Amino acid sequence: MNLIKLNAIDSTNKYLKQLIQESEPENYTVITAETQSNGKGQMGTKWLSESGKNLIVSVLIKDCLNQSSAVFDFNIAIALALYESLNYFEIPDLSIKWANDILSGNKKIAGILIENTIKSDGEIVSIIGFGINVNQTNFDNLPKASSLKNITGKTFDRDLILLKIIENIKINCILLQEKQEDLLWDKYTKLLFRKNKPSVFERTNHQKFMGIIQTVTRDGKLQILLENDEIVAFEVKEIQMLY
Ligand code: BTN
């Protein structure tokens, strides 16, 4: 594993993207940073992380997602790798909130941002960016966020967690290469946050509605049973769950 440890950077995903354009970094090149000035979250949000306390990581993966394999299979392989690693460190009450947030109880402890990029020679490579709140204890302006330390009372070695995650990403990528995605899907759908529980959702136009999560479709849509007994599949951009 080629590990590049940075102190401060705007975004590790952006740094890795530039590295790919300029050179030929090896598969599983890992970038970490102590702090990011412009950490990118999903759907244009910012990822905030206290300096030196957490995991801020981007991993280059060249051989897991190819044109024929479904993008969302890859997504769940990564989410499960994080889940399995945090489970290994005995973080309680873990679940995966569609599409790929990792929760403990109802608090978000990790987020993932996957960006696929096309190199000048046409090869598709993936940048797996993830942030895990490890030893940060103050979440004053983030009521839905927590950390491994706040949840367990323990201080964690960030390097050990990172090594476990890389190991689990490799295992799940092998499963995808061997066309064993059904195994990953079985696990993912069982771990879905608020599955089979009545929940409130909000559309992009702020309209709220009640529904019960049934599952996630293979193309990554959330299937919800509505109050009129209709089952509708929503895309990530269309709704958010209120919890
Ligand atoms: C989310 O919104 O839940 C996704 C957060 C992803 C944050 C990580 S931190 C390391 C990598 N670099 C970035 O700029 N973003 C990702």
CSV table of C-alpha atoms and ligand atoms in Angstrom, one decimal:
chain,number,residue,atom,x,y,z
A,1,MET,CA,0.0,0.0,0.0
A,2,ASN,CA,1.4,3.4,-1.1
A,3,LEU,CA,0.5,5.7,1.8
A,4,ILE,CA,0.8,9.5,1.5
A,5,LYS,CA,0.2,11.2,4.8
A,6,LEU,CA,-0.5,14.9,4.5
A,7,ASN,CA,-0.8,17.5,7.3
A,8,ALA,CA,-3.2,20.0,5.7
A,9,ILE,CA,-4.8,20.0,2.3
A,10,ASP,CA,-8.0,21.5,0.7
A,11,SER,CA,-9.5,18.0,0.0
A,12,THR,CA,-7.8,14.6,-0.2
A,13,ASN,CA,-10.2,13.6,-3.0
A,14,LYS,CA,-9.1,16.6,-5.0
A,15,TYR,CA,-5.4,15.9,-4.2
A,16,LEU,CA,-5.7,12.3,-5.4
A,17,LYS,CA,-7.5,13.4,-8.6
A,18,GLN,CA,-4.7,15.8,-9.4
A,19,LEU,CA,-2.1,13.1,-8.7
A,20,ILE,CA,-3.9,10.7,-11.1
A,21,GLN,CA,-3.8,13.4,-13.9
A,22,GLU,CA,-0.1,14.1,-13.4
A,23,SER,CA,1.3,10.6,-12.6
A,24,GLU,CA,0.6,6.9,-12.4
A,25,PRO,CA,0.0,6.2,-8.7
A,26,GLU,CA,-0.4,2.6,-7.9
A,27,ASN,CA,-3.6,0.8,-7.1
A,28,TYR,CA,-4.6,1.3,-3.5
A,29,THR,CA,-2.7,4.5,-3.1
A,30,VAL,CA,-4.0,6.0,0.1
A,31,ILE,CA,-4.0,9.7,1.0
A,32,THR,CA,-4.7,10.8,4.6
A,33,ALA,CA,-4.8,14.3,6.0
A,34,GLU,CA,-4.9,15.7,9.5
A,35,THR,CA,-7.1,18.5,8.3
A,36,GLN,CA,-9.0,19.7,5.2
A,37,SER,CA,-9.8,23.3,4.4
A,38,ASN,CA,-12.4,22.4,1.8
A,39,GLY,CA,-13.5,18.8,2.6
A,40,LYS,CA,-16.2,17.7,0.1
A,41,GLY,CA,-19.3,15.9,1.3
A,42,GLN,CA,-22.1,14.4,-0.7
A,43,MET,CA,-24.3,16.5,-2.9
A,44,GLY,CA,-22.2,19.7,-2.6
A,45,THR,CA,-22.0,19.7,1.2
A,46,LYS,CA,-18.9,20.4,3.2
A,47,TRP,CA,-17.3,17.7,5.3
A,48,LEU,CA,-16.1,19.2,8.6
A,49,SER,CA,-13.6,17.5,10.8
A,50,GLU,CA,-11.6,18.7,13.7
A,51,SER,CA,-7.8,18.7,13.0
A,52,GLY,CA,-5.8,15.7,14.1
A,53,LYS,CA,-8.7,13.8,15.6
A,54,ASN,CA,-10.4,11.9,12.8
A,55,LEU,CA,-9.8,9.8,9.7
A,56,ILE,CA,-9.8,11.8,6.5
A,57,VAL,CA,-8.9,9.4,3.7
A,58,SER,CA,-9.0,9.0,-0.1
A,59,VAL,CA,-8.1,5.7,-1.7
A,60,LEU,CA,-7.4,5.1,-5.4
A,61,ILE,CA,-9.0,1.9,-6.7
A,62,LYS,CA,-8.4,0.9,-10.3
A,63,ASP,CA,-9.6,-2.7,-10.6
A,64,CYS,CA,-12.9,-2.9,-8.7
A,65,LEU,CA,-15.3,-0.9,-10.8
A,66,ASN,CA,-15.3,-1.6,-14.5
A,67,GLN,CA,-17.9,-0.5,-17.1
A,68,SER,CA,-19.8,-3.8,-16.9
A,69,SER,CA,-20.2,-3.8,-13.1
A,70,ALA,CA,-22.9,-1.7,-11.6
A,71,VAL,CA,-21.8,1.5,-9.9
A,72,PHE,CA,-24.0,0.9,-6.9
A,73,ASP,CA,-22.6,-2.6,-6.3
A,74,PHE,CA,-19.2,-0.8,-5.8
A,75,ASN,CA,-20.9,1.7,-3.6
A,76,ILE,CA,-22.2,-0.9,-1.2
A,77,ALA,CA,-18.9,-2.8,-1.2
A,78,ILE,CA,-17.3,0.3,0.2
A,79,ALA,CA,-20.0,1.1,2.7
A,80,LEU,CA,-19.9,-2.5,3.9
A,81,ALA,CA,-16.1,-2.4,4.3
A,82,LEU,CA,-16.5,0.6,6.6
A,83,TYR,CA,-19.3,-1.0,8.5
A,84,GLU,CA,-17.4,-4.3,8.9
A,85,SER,CA,-14.3,-2.5,10.1
A,86,LEU,CA,-16.2,-0.4,12.7
A,87,ASN,CA,-18.0,-3.6,13.8
A,88,TYR,CA,-14.6,-5.2,14.2
A,89,PHE,CA,-13.7,-2.4,16.7
A,90,GLU,CA,-16.9,-3.2,18.5
A,91,ILE,CA,-18.8,0.1,17.8
A,92,PRO,CA,-22.3,-0.6,18.9
A,93,ASP,CA,-25.6,-0.4,17.1
A,94,LEU,CA,-24.2,0.1,13.6
A,95,SER,CA,-26.3,0.5,10.5
A,96,ILE,CA,-26.0,1.9,7.0
A,97,LYS,CA,-28.3,4.9,6.1
A,98,TRP,CA,-29.1,4.9,2.4
A,99,ALA,CA,-27.1,5.4,0.4
A,100,ASN,CA,-23.9,5.0,2.3
A,101,ASP,CA,-23.7,6.8,5.6
A,102,ILE,CA,-22.6,4.8,8.6
A,103,LEU,CA,-24.6,5.4,11.8
A,104,SER,CA,-24.2,4.3,15.3
A,105,GLY,CA,-27.7,4.5,16.9
A,106,ASN,CA,-29.1,7.5,15.1
A,107,LYS,CA,-25.8,9.4,14.9
A,108,LYS,CA,-23.7,9.6,11.8
A,109,ILE,CA,-20.1,8.6,12.4
A,110,ALA,CA,-18.8,8.2,8.9
A,111,GLY,CA,-19.5,9.4,5.4
A,112,ILE,CA,-18.3,8.3,2.0
A,113,LEU,CA,-17.8,10.2,-1.3
A,114,ILE,CA,-16.9,8.1,-4.3
A,115,GLU,CA,-15.8,10.0,-7.4
A,116,ASN,CA,-15.0,8.1,-10.6
A,117,THR,CA,-12.6,9.8,-12.9
A,118,ILE,CA,-11.5,9.1,-16.5
A,119,LYS,CA,-7.8,9.3,-17.2
A,120,SER,CA,-6.4,10.8,-20.4
A,121,ASP,CA,-6.0,7.2,-21.7
A,122,GLY,CA,-9.7,6.5,-21.1
A,123,GLU,CA,-9.2,4.2,-18.1
A,124,ILE,CA,-11.8,4.7,-15.4
A,125,VAL,CA,-10.4,4.9,-11.8
A,126,SER,CA,-12.3,5.5,-8.6
A,127,ILE,CA,-11.5,7.8,-5.7
A,128,ILE,CA,-13.0,6.5,-2.5
A,129,GLY,CA,-13.1,9.4,-0.1
A,130,PHE,CA,-14.3,8.8,3.4
A,131,GLY,CA,-14.3,10.6,6.7
A,132,ILE,CA,-14.7,8.9,10.0
A,133,ASN,CA,-15.3,10.8,13.3
A,134,VAL,CA,-12.8,8.9,15.5
A,135,ASN,CA,-11.6,10.9,18.5
A,136,GLN,CA,-13.4,14.2,18.1
A,137,THR,CA,-15.7,14.9,21.1
A,138,ASN,CA,-17.2,18.3,20.3
A,139,PHE,CA,-20.1,18.3,17.8
A,140,ASP,CA,-21.8,21.5,19.0
A,141,ASN,CA,-23.2,22.5,15.6
A,142,LEU,CA,-23.7,19.0,14.3
A,143,PRO,CA,-26.6,17.5,16.3
A,144,LYS,CA,-26.8,14.4,14.1
A,145,ALA,CA,-23.0,13.6,14.2
A,146,SER,CA,-21.0,11.7,16.8
A,147,SER,CA,-17.7,9.9,17.0
A,148,LEU,CA,-16.3,6.5,18.0
A,149,LYS,CA,-14.9,8.1,21.2
A,150,ASN,CA,-18.2,9.8,22.2
A,151,ILE,CA,-20.0,6.5,21.6
A,152,THR,CA,-17.6,4.1,23.4
A,153,GLY,CA,-15.7,6.4,25.8
A,154,LYS,CA,-12.5,5.0,24.3
A,155,THR,CA,-9.7,6.7,22.3
A,156,PHE,CA,-8.9,4.9,19.1
A,157,ASP,CA,-5.7,4.4,17.1
A,158,ARG,CA,-6.6,5.8,13.7
A,159,ASP,CA,-3.9,3.9,11.8
A,160,LEU,CA,-5.3,0.5,13.0
A,161,ILE,CA,-8.8,1.5,11.8
A,162,LEU,CA,-7.5,2.6,8.4
A,163,LEU,CA,-5.6,-0.7,7.9
A,164,LYS,CA,-8.7,-2.7,8.7
A,165,ILE,CA,-10.8,-0.7,6.3
A,166,ILE,CA,-8.3,-1.1,3.4
A,167,GLU,CA,-8.2,-4.9,4.2
A,168,ASN,CA,-12.0,-5.0,4.0
A,169,ILE,CA,-12.2,-2.9,0.9
A,170,LYS,CA,-9.8,-5.4,-0.8
A,171,ILE,CA,-11.9,-8.4,0.4
A,172,ASN,CA,-15.2,-6.8,-0.9
A,173,CYS,CA,-13.6,-5.9,-4.3
A,174,ILE,CA,-12.5,-9.5,-4.7
A,175,LEU,CA,-16.1,-10.5,-4.1
A,176,LEU,CA,-17.2,-8.1,-6.8
A,177,GLN,CA,-14.5,-9.3,-9.2
A,178,GLU,CA,-15.8,-12.9,-8.6
A,179,LYS,CA,-19.3,-11.8,-9.3
A,180,GLN,CA,-20.5,-12.5,-5.7
A,181,GLU,CA,-22.3,-9.2,-5.4
A,182,ASP,CA,-25.4,-11.0,-4.1
A,183,LEU,CA,-23.5,-11.7,-0.9
A,184,LEU,CA,-22.8,-8.0,-0.4
A,185,TRP,CA,-26.4,-7.1,-1.3
A,186,ASP,CA,-27.8,-9.5,1.3
A,187,LYS,CA,-25.7,-7.9,4.0
A,188,TYR,CA,-26.4,-4.3,2.9
A,189,THR,CA,-30.1,-4.6,2.8
A,190,LYS,CA,-30.2,-6.2,6.2
A,191,LEU,CA,-28.2,-3.3,7.7
A,192,LEU,CA,-30.4,-0.5,6.3
A,193,PHE,CA,-31.2,2.2,8.9
A,194,ARG,CA,-34.9,2.3,9.6
A,195,LYS,CA,-35.8,-0.6,7.3
A,196,ASN,CA,-39.4,-1.7,7.9
A,197,LYS,CA,-40.1,1.2,10.3
A,198,PRO,CA,-42.5,4.0,9.6
A,199,SER,CA,-40.4,7.1,8.8
A,200,VAL,CA,-40.8,10.7,7.6
A,201,PHE,CA,-39.2,11.7,4.3
A,202,GLU,CA,-38.9,15.1,2.7
A,203,ARG,CA,-38.9,15.8,-1.1
A,204,THR,CA,-36.6,18.4,-2.6
A,205,ASN,CA,-39.7,20.8,-2.7
A,206,HIS,CA,-39.9,20.4,1.1
A,207,GLN,CA,-43.1,18.3,0.9
A,208,LYS,CA,-43.1,15.7,3.7
A,209,PHE,CA,-44.5,12.2,3.6
A,210,MET,CA,-44.6,9.0,5.6
A,211,GLY,CA,-43.4,5.7,4.4
A,212,ILE,CA,-41.7,2.5,5.2
A,213,ILE,CA,-38.3,1.5,3.7
A,214,GLN,CA,-38.6,-1.8,1.9
A,215,THR,CA,-35.2,-2.2,0.3
A,216,VAL,CA,-32.7,-0.6,-2.1
A,217,THR,CA,-32.9,-1.5,-5.8
A,218,ARG,CA,-29.8,-2.7,-7.6
A,219,ASP,CA,-29.5,0.7,-9.3
A,220,GLY,CA,-29.4,2.4,-5.9
A,221,LYS,CA,-32.9,3.7,-5.5
A,222,LEU,CA,-34.7,3.6,-2.1
A,223,GLN,CA,-37.9,1.6,-2.3
A,224,ILE,CA,-40.6,3.0,0.0
A,225,LEU,CA,-44.1,1.8,0.8
A,226,LEU,CA,-46.3,4.8,0.9
A,227,GLU,CA,-49.5,5.4,3.0
A,228,ASN,CA,-51.6,4.6,-0.1
A,229,ASP,CA,-49.9,1.2,-0.3
A,230,GLU,CA,-48.0,2.2,-3.4
A,231,ILE,CA,-44.3,1.2,-3.5
A,232,VAL,CA,-42.1,4.0,-5.1
A,233,ALA,CA,-38.4,4.0,-5.8
A,234,PHE,CA,-36.6,7.3,-5.1
A,235,GLU,CA,-33.2,8.5,-6.3
A,236,VAL,CA,-30.7,10.0,-3.8
A,237,LYS,CA,-31.3,13.5,-5.1
A,238,GLU,CA,-35.1,13.3,-4.7
A,239,ILE,CA,-35.6,12.8,-1.0
A,240,GLN,CA,-34.0,12.8,2.4
A,241,MET,CA,-35.1,11.0,5.5
A,242,LEU,CA,-36.0,13.1,8.6
A,243,TYR,CA,-34.9,11.4,11.8
B,1,BTN,C1,-20.6,12.7,3.2
B,1,BTN,O1,-21.2,13.8,2.9
B,1,BTN,O2,-21.2,12.0,4.0
B,1,BTN,C2,-19.4,12.3,2.5
B,1,BTN,C3,-18.2,12.8,3.2
B,1,BTN,C4,-16.9,12.4,2.6
B,1,BTN,C5,-15.7,13.1,3.3
B,1,BTN,C6,-14.4,12.6,2.8
B,1,BTN,S1,-13.1,13.2,3.9
B,1,BTN,C7,-11.9,12.6,2.8
B,1,BTN,C8,-12.4,12.8,1.4
B,1,BTN,N1,-12.0,14.1,0.9
B,1,BTN,C9,-13.0,14.9,0.7
B,1,BTN,O3,-12.9,16.1,0.3
B,1,BTN,N2,-14.2,14.3,1.0
B,1,BTN,C10,-13.9,12.9,1.4
